XYZ file of C-alpha atoms in Angstrom:
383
model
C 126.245 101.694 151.305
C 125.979 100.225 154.907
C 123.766 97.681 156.396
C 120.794 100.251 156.670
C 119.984 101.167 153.733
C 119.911 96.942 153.157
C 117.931 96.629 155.790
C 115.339 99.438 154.497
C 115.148 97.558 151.193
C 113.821 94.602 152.872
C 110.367 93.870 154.089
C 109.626 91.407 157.161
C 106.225 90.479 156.883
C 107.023 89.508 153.146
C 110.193 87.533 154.284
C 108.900 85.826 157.224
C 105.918 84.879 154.480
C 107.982 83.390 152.571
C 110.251 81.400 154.928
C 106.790 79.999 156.461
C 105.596 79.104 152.795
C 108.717 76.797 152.034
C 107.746 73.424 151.295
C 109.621 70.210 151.165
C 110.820 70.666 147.816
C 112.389 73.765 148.780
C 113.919 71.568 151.789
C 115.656 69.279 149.377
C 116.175 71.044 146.447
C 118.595 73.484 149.232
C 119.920 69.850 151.330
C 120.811 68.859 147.528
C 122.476 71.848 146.990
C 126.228 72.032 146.714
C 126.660 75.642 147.623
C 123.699 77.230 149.001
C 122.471 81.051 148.548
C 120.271 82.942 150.852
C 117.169 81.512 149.688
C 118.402 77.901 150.498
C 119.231 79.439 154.335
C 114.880 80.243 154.611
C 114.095 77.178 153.450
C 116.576 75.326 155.939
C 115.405 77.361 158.773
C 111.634 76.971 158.133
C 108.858 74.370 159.211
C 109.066 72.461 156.456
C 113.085 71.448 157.205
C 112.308 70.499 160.591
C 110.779 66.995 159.128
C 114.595 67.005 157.707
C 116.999 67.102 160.851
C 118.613 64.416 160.845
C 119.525 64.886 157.199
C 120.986 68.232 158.232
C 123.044 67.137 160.974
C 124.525 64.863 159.361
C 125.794 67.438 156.556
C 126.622 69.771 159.448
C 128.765 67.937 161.642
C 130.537 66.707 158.176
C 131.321 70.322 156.957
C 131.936 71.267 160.643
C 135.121 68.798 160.486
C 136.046 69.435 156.880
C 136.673 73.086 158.015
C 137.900 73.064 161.793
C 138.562 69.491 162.470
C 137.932 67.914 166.243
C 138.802 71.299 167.909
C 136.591 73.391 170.002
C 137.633 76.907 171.131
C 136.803 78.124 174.523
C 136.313 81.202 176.501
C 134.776 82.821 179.302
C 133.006 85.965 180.110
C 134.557 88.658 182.195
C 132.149 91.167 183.187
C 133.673 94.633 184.753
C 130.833 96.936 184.967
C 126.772 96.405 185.289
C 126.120 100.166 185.146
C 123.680 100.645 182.476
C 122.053 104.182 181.276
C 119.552 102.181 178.814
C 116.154 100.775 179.751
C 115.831 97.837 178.083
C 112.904 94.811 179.188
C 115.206 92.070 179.116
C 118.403 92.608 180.263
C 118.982 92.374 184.601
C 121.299 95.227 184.002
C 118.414 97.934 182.879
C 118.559 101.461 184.259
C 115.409 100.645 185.771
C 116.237 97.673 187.869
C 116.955 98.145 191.590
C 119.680 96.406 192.101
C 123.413 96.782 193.263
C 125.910 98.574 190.883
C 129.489 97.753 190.707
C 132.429 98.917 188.120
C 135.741 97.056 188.567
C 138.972 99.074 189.094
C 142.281 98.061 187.719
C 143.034 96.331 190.996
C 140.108 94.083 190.982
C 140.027 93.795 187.118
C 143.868 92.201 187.830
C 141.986 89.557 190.312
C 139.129 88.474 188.168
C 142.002 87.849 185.562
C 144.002 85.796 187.918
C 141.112 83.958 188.659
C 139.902 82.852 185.198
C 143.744 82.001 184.136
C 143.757 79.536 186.777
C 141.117 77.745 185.359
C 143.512 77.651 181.676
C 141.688 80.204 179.469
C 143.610 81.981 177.287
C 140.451 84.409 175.301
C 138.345 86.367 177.184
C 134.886 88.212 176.959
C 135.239 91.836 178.337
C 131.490 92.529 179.171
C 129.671 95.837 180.130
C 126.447 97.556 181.006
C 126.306 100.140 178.110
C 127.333 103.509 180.018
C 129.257 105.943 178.088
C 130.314 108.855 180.877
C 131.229 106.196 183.815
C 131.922 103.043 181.443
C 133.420 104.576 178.112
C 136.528 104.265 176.217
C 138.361 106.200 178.894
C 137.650 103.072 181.253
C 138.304 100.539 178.220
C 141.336 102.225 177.485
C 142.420 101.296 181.345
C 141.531 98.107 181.738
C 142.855 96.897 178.891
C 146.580 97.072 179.247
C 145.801 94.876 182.244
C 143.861 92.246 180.962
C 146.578 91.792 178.143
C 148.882 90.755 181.091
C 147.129 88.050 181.300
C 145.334 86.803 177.942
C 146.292 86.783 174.082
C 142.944 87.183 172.577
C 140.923 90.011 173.920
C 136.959 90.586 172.565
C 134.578 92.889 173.855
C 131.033 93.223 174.007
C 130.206 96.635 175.131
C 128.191 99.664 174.027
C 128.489 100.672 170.231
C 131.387 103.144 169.760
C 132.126 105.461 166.683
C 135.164 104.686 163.989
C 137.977 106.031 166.017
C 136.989 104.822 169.679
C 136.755 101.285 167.784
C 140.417 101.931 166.323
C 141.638 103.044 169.608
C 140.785 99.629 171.433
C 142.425 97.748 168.316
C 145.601 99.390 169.146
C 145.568 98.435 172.656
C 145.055 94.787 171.866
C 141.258 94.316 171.266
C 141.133 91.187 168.719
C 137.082 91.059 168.181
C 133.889 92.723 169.379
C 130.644 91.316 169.994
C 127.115 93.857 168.856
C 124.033 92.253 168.603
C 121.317 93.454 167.235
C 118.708 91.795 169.323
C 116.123 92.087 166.642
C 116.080 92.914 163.116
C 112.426 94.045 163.482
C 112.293 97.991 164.566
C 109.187 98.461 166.004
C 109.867 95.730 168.456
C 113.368 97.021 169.118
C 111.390 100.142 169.957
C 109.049 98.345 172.139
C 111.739 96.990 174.407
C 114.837 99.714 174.229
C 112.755 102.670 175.918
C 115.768 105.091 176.850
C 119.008 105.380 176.860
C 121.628 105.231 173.429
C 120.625 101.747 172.781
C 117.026 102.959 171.384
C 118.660 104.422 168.151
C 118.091 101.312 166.255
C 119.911 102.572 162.955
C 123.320 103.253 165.068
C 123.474 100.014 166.304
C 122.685 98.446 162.734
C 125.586 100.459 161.507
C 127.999 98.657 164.198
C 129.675 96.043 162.489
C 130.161 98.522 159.590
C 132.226 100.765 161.838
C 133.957 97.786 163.652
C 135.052 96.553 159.840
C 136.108 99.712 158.767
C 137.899 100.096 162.038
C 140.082 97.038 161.050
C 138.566 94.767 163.934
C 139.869 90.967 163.304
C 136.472 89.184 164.373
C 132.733 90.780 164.496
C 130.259 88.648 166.217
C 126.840 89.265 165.268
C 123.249 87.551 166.628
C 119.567 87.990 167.024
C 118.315 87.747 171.161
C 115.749 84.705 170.148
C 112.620 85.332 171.950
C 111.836 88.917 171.410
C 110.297 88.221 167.782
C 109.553 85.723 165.491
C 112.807 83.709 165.542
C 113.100 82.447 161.755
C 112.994 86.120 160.511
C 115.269 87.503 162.522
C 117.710 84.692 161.783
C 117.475 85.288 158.227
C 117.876 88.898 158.882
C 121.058 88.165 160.599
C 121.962 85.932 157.821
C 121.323 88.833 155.263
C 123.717 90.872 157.470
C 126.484 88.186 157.661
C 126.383 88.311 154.222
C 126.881 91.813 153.071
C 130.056 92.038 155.633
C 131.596 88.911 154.244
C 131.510 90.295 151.046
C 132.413 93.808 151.563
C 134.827 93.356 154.576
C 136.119 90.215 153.467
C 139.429 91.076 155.802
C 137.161 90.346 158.982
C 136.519 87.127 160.551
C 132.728 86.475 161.540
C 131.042 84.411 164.270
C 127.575 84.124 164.876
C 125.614 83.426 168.641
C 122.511 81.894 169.628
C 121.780 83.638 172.940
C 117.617 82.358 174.189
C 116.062 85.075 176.695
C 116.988 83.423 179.963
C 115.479 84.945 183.335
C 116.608 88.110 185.018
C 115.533 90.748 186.945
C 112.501 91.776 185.321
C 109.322 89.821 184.384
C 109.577 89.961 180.050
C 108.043 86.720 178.608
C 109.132 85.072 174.891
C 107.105 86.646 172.221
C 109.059 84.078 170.345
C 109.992 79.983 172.149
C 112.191 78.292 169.962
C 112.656 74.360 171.280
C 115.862 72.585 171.326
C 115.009 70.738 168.524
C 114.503 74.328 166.728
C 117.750 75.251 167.796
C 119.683 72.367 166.854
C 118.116 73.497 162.895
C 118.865 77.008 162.982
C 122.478 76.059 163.909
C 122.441 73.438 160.919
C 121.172 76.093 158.744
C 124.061 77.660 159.343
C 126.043 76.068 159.401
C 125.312 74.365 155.899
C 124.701 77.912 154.565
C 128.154 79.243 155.419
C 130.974 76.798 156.227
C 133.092 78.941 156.817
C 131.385 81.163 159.852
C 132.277 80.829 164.121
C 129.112 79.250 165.825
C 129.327 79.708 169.459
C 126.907 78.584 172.087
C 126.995 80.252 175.666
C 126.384 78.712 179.136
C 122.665 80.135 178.824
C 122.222 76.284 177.738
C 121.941 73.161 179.702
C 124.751 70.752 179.606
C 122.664 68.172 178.533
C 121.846 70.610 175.123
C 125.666 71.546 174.842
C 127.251 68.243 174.842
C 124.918 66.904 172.480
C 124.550 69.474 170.142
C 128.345 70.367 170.117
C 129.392 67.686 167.726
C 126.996 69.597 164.862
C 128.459 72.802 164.066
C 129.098 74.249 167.406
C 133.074 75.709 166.991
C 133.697 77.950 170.628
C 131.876 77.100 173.825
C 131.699 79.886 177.040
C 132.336 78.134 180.380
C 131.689 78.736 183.991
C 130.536 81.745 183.049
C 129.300 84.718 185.845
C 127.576 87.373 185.056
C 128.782 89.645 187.280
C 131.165 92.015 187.918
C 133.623 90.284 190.237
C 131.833 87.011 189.784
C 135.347 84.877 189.796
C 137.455 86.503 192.267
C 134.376 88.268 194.879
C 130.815 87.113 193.504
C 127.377 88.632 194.975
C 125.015 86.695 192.916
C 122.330 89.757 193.246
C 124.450 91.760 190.110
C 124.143 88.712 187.930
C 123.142 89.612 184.073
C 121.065 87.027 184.119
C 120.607 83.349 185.216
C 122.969 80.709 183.093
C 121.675 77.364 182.591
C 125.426 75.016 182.363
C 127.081 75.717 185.781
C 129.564 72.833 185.462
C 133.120 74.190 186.111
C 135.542 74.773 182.973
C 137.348 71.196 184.055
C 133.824 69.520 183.817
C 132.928 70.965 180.334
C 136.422 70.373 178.762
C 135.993 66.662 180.323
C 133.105 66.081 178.107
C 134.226 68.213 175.365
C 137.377 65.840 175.156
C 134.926 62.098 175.889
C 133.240 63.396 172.202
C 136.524 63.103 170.541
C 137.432 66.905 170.433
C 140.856 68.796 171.694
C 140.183 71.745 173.984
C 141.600 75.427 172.897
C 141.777 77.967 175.351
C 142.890 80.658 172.916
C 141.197 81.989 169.823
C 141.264 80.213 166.412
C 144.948 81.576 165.442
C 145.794 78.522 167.302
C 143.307 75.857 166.552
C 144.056 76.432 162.680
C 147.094 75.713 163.529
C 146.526 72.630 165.177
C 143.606 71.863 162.812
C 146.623 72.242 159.689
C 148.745 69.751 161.847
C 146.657 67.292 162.248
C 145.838 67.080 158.625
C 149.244 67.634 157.128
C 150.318 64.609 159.987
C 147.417 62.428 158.426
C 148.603 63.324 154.754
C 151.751 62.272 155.680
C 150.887 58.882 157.155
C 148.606 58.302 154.294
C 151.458 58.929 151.858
């Protein structure tokens, strides 16, 4: 059975229902809660549990430390292509959008790379416009031996591929692959994915099947908040995150938060979620699954980063571009879309360190490691 035919058994309007008709009791009876199912996740993420938030946060950041300690991972973005073949409302890189197209060749791919390791990263975001003839796995299969040159952990976030395409970019050193859905709700996924690949909605559900079965180490997974209601498709995403962890146990899991953010196009929220909402679904999560990556892009304000980080918040993007070249030759006109922190990596891992946390430029192979360190060092002292 894969995702889909989950999916098909569940109903939205009855869901979102019921996460709107949680009441306080729900709220406690799931903050009381030692180990909490999916039901305890709607009530955490619905009105009733925002009247609970500092309660929440204060179980978060605990459980945040109990599992990775004061570490926070970071990475950065490294966008090669903004040719799309997909017409999709929010995204600056739609088929319809006049605007400058640029793929990266090996030569330029090398100085984008030399660029971002001078700033100390060590795990990088490979980045696409979903193009299959001029942007496929023959062009993945390309770059990749030379990004390896210069980074250990490799993830992707490109169109969905099939089984063997996914197995191919594992052997050439692809560690973890970014799909998100965008929304859990099909006839708005219809509404705004008008042509192109991306407007088969059940292929794209399927993803993070394939990418399992394909043997990928890390699947990140995500709703685009804005383009529905925003407590459904969390939960949605939640129901998802939990049939791969337990049928592909072997995989790691991370989940984003990515608002709509202006582009080139005019699309409005059908969905706002505040800051304040924000900070609760990542609590929710965080106090649903312990255990699960929580990553929060540049599309934030520093302000919103530094003081949510502390909560559950385990990888951070920074000085993120969002276009191709954007390190090494930037035209600002190819941008994805507008970010919101545009402090330098130097000034977020400043702050990042003034909270009390150590700075990882790799993946988490490495902060366990220093996570396992530090606590076997403060066992020892202890004893």
């Amino acid at each position: 059975m894969s995702f889909s035919e989950r999916w098909a058994a569940l109903d939205w309007d009855h869901l979102r229902l019921s996460i709107y008709s949680k009441t306080r009791v729900d709220v406690e009876r799931a903050l009381a809660n030692p180990s909490r199912n999916l039901d305890d996740f709607a009530a955490l993420i619905s009105p009733a549990a925002e009247a609970y938030l500092e309660a929440m946060a204060q179980q978060s950041a605990a459980l945040t430390r109990q599992r990775f300690g004061y570490t926070m991972g970071f990475y950065i973005p490294l966008y090669l292509s903004n040719l799309c073949a997909n017409v999709c409302t929010y995204c600056g890189f739609s088929m319809e959008n006049r605007i400058k197209r640029r793929t990266l060749d090996e030569a330029e791919i090398a100085a984008e790379c030399e660029a971002i390791k001078k700033m100390g990263f060590d795990s990088v975001l490979l980045v696409t416009g979903e193009h299959e003839t001029k942007v496929g796995l023959d062009y993945f299969l390309r770059a990749l031996p030379v990004v390896k040159r210069y980074f250990h952990h490799v993830a992707m976030e490109v169109q969905p591929l099939d089984i063997e395409a996914y197995r191919a970019l594992v052997a050439k050193g692809v560690d973890a692959v970014m799909v998100y859905q965008e929304t859990y709700h099909a006839p708005t996924y219809g509404e705004h994915h008008k042509r192109g690949n991306k407007a088969d909605f059940h292929y794209r559900l399927q993803t993070p099947d394939r990418l399992a079965q394909a043997g990928v180490d890390k699947i990140g997974l995500g709703a685009l908040i804005g383009l529905e209601d925003w407590r459904t498709d969390s939960f949605f995403t939640a129901q998802h995150l939990d049939y791969l962890e337990k049928r592909y146990w072997q995989s790691r899991y991370s989940i984003s938060f990515p608002r709509l953010r202006p582009c080139a196009g005019t699309l409005q929220p059908k969905s706002v979620m505040t800051d304040k909402q924000l900070v609760q679904l990542i609590c929710a999560y965080r106090l649903w699954n312990p255990q699960v990556e929580l990553s929060l892009s540049t599309r934030e304000s520093p302000h919103f980063r530094d003081n949510v980080l502390p909560l559950g918040v385990t990888s951070l993007s920074a000085a993120s571009k969002t276009q191709p070249g954007g390190y090494a030759n930037p035209e600002p006109q190819l941008e994805q879309f507008a970010i919101s922190d545009e402090r330098s990596a130097a000034e977020v891992a400043t702050s990042v360190r003034a909270l009390g946390f150590e700075v990882v430029w790799k993946d988490w192979d490495n902060i366990y490691d220093i996570a396992r360190q530090a606590q076997m060092a403060s066992q020892t002292a202890a004893g």
